[in-house]
GROMACS .gro file of C-alpha atoms in nm:
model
  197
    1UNK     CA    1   0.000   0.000   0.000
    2UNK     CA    2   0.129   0.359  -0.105
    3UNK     CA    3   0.061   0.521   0.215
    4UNK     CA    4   0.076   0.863  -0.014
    5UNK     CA    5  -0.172   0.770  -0.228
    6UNK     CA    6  -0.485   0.837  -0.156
    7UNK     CA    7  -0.673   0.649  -0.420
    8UNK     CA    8  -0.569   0.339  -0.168
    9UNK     CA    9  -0.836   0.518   0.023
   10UNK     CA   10  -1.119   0.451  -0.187
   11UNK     CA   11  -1.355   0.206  -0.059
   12UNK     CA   12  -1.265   0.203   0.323
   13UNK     CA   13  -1.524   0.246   0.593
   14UNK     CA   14  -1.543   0.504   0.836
   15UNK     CA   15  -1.410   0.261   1.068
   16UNK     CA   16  -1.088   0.149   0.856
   17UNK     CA   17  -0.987   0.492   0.729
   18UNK     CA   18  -1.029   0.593   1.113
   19UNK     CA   19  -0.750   0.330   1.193
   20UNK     CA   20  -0.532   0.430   0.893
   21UNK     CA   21  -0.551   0.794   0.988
   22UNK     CA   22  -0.419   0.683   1.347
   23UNK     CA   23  -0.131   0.495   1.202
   24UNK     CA   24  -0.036   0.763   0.965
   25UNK     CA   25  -0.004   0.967   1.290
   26UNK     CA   26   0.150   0.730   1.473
   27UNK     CA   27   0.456   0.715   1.188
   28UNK     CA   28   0.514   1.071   1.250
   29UNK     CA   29   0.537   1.045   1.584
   30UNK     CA   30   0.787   0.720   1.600
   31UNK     CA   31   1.063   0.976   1.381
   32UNK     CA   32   0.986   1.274   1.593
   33UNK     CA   33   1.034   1.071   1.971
   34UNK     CA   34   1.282   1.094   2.230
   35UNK     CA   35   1.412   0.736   2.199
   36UNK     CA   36   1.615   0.617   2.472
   37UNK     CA   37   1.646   0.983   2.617
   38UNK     CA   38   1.594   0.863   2.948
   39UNK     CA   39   1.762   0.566   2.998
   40UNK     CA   40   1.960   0.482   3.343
   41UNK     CA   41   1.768   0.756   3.522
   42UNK     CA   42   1.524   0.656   3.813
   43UNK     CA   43   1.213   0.625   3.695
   44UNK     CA   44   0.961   0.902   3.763
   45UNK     CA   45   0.620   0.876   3.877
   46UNK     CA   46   0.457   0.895   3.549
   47UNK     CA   47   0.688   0.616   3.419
   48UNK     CA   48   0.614   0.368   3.740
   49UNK     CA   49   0.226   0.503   3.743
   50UNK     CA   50   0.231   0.383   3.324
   51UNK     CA   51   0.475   0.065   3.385
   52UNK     CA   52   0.246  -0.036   3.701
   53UNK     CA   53  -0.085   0.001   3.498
   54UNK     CA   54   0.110  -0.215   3.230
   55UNK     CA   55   0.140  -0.489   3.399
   56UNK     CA   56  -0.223  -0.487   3.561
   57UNK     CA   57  -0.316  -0.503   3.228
   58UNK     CA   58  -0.063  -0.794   3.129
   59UNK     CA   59  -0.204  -0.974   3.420
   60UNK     CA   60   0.079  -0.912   3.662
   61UNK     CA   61  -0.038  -0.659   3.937
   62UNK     CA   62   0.228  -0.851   4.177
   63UNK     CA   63   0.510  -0.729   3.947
   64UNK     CA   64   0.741  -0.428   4.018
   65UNK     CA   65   0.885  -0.178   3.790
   66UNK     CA   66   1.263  -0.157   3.871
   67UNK     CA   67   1.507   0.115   3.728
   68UNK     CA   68   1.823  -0.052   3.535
   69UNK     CA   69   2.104   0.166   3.589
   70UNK     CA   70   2.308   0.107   3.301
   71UNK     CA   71   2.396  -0.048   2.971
   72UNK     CA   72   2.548  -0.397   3.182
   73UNK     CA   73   2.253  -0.428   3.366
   74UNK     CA   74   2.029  -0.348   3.054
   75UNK     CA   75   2.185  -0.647   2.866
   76UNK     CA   76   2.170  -0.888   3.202
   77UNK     CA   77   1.829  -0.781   3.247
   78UNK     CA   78   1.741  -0.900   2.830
   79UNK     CA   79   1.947  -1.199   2.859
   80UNK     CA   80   1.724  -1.331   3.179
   81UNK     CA   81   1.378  -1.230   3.007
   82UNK     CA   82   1.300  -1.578   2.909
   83UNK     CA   83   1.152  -1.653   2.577
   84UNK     CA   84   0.910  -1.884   2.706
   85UNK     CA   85   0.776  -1.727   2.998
   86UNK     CA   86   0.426  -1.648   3.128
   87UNK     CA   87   0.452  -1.314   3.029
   88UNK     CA   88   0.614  -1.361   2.669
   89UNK     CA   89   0.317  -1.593   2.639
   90UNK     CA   90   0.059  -1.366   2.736
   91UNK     CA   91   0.180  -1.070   2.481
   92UNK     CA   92   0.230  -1.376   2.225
   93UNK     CA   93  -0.171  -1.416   2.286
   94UNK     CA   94  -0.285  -1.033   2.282
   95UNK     CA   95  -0.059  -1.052   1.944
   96UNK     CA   96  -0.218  -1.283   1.813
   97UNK     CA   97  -0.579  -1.138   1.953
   98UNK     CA   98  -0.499  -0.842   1.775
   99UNK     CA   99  -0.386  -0.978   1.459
  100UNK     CA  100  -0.747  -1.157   1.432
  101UNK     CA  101  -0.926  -0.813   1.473
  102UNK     CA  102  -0.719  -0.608   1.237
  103UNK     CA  103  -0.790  -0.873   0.987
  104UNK     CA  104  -1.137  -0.831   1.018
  105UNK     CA  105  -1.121  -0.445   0.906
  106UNK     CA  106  -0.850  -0.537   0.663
  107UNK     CA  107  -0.710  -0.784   0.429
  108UNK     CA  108  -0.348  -0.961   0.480
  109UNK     CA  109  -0.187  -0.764   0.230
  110UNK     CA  110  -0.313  -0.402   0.299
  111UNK     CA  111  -0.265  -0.490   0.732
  112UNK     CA  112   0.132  -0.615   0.641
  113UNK     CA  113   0.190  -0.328   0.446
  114UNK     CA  114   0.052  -0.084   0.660
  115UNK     CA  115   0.296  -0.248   0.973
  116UNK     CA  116   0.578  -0.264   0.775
  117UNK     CA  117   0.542   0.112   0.680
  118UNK     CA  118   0.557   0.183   1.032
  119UNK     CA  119   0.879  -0.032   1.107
  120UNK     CA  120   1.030   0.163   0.816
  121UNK     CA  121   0.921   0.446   0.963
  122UNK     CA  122   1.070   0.424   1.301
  123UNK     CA  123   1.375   0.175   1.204
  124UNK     CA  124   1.643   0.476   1.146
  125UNK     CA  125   1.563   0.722   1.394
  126UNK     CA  126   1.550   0.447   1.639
  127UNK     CA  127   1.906   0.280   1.510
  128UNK     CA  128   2.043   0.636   1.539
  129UNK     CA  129   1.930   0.705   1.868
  130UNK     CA  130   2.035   0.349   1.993
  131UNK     CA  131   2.385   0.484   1.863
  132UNK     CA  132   2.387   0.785   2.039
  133UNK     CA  133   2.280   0.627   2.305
  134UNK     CA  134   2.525   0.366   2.329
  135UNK     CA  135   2.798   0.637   2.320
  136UNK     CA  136   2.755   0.815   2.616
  137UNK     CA  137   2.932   0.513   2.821
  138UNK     CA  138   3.140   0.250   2.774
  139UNK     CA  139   2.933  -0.091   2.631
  140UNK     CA  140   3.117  -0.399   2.533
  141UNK     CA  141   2.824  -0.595   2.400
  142UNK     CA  142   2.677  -0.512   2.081
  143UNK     CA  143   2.436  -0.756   2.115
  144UNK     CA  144   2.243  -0.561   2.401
  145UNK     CA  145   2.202  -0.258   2.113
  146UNK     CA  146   2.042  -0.487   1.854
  147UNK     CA  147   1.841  -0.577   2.158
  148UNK     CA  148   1.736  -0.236   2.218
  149UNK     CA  149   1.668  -0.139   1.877
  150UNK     CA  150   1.417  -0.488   1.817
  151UNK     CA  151   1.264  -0.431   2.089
  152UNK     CA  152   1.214  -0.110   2.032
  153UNK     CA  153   1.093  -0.195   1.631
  154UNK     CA  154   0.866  -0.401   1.784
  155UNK     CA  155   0.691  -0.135   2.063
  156UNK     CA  156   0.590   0.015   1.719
  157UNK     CA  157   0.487  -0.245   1.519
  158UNK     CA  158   0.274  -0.355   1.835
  159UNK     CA  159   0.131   0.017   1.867
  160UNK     CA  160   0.040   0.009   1.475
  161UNK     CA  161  -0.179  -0.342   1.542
  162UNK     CA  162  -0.395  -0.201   1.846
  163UNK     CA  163  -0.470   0.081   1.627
  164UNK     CA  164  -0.514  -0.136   1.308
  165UNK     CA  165  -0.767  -0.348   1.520
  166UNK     CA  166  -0.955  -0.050   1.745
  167UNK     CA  167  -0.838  -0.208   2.046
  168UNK     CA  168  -0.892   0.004   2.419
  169UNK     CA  169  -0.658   0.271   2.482
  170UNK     CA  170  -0.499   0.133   2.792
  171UNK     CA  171  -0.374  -0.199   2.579
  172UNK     CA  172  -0.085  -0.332   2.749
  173UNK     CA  173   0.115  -0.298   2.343
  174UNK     CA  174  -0.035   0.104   2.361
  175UNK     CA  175   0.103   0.122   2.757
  176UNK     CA  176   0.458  -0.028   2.688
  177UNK     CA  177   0.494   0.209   2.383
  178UNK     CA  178   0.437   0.517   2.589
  179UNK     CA  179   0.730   0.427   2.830
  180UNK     CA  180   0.920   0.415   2.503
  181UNK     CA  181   0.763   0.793   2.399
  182UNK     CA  182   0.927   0.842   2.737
  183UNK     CA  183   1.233   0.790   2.648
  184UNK     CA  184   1.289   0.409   2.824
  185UNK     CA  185   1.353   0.090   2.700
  186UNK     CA  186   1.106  -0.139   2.898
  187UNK     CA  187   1.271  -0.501   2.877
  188UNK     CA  188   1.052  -0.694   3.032
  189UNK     CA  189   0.976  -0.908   3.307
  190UNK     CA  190   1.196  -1.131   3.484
  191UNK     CA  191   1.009  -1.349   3.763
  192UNK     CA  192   0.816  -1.041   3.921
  193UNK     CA  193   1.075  -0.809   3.833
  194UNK     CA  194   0.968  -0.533   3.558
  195UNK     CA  195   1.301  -0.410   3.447
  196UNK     CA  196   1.290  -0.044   3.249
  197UNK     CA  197   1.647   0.105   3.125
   0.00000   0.00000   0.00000
């Protein structure tokens, strides 16, 4: 889908070209954020007050948002966030979820061109901030970068499909991406640990 055409527009439903107009928005926002402005500061009441109401959400009110302090800790912190875990398995599910409602407003094609446009959208102002971010102290791992900058990819690819299916505001994909706009890298959950760089 051109996304600067607007003859792709012909034909959509209040409802659809509602959704589209939200992920067109969305794609300028992703190039104009802070990414990973805040990282290794303490976390701030609106951060913990957003990462708290994230994980009620997720289904883990018992969980605690904890500050990582720097880029060591960031990449211990990804390395421990198991693949497999209850809470990789839930956001696997609300993917999923998701996925089936989008694809009720739109077909496969016009839904995996419209995500990828965001992805393309955010991928080099996120790999440039993940640079400049990576250069304000020593890191000996480049592995915990490319970390950053999926997971990052994926906070907006995630924030495209609640739009692209209508889903409630206070999604746990929607919550997550606005600690990114905030300038953190949420990694995820380790036992009942919420760890945010």
């Amino acid at each position: 889908m051109d996304h600067d055409d607007d003859d792709d527009l012909d034909g959509l439903d209040e409802d659809q070209l509602a959704a589209l107009t939200a992920i067109r928005r969305l794609g300028e926002v992703v190039e104009r954020m802070p990414w990973f402005s805040r990282i290794g500061e303490p976390l701030d009441e609106t951060d913990r007050a957003l990462a708290q109401r994230y994980l009620d959400m997720l289904g883990f009110p018992d969980a605690t948002p904890v500050p990582v302090m720097d880029w060591a800790e960031a990449g211990d912190a990804a390395s421990s966030t198991d693949l497999n875990s209850e809470a990789w398995e839930v956001e696997e599910q609300l993917r999923a979820d998701l996925s089936r409602e989008a694809l009720m407003q739109f077909d496969e094609e016009s839904l995996s061109d419209t995500l990828s446009f965001i992805a393309e959208a955010a991928g080099p102002q996120i790999v440039e901030a993940t640079a400049n971010a990576a250069s304000l102290w020593p890191i000996e791992e480049p592995e915990v970068i490319e970390a950053a900058t999926g997971a990052a990819v994926q906070a907006c690819y995630q924030a495209a499909l609640v739009l692209a299916a209508q889903a409630v505001e206070d999604h746990p994909f929607g919550l997550k991406f606005r600690l990114f706009e905030r300038g953190r890298w949420p990694i995820g959950l380790s036992g009942r640990t919420f760890n945010i760089f």
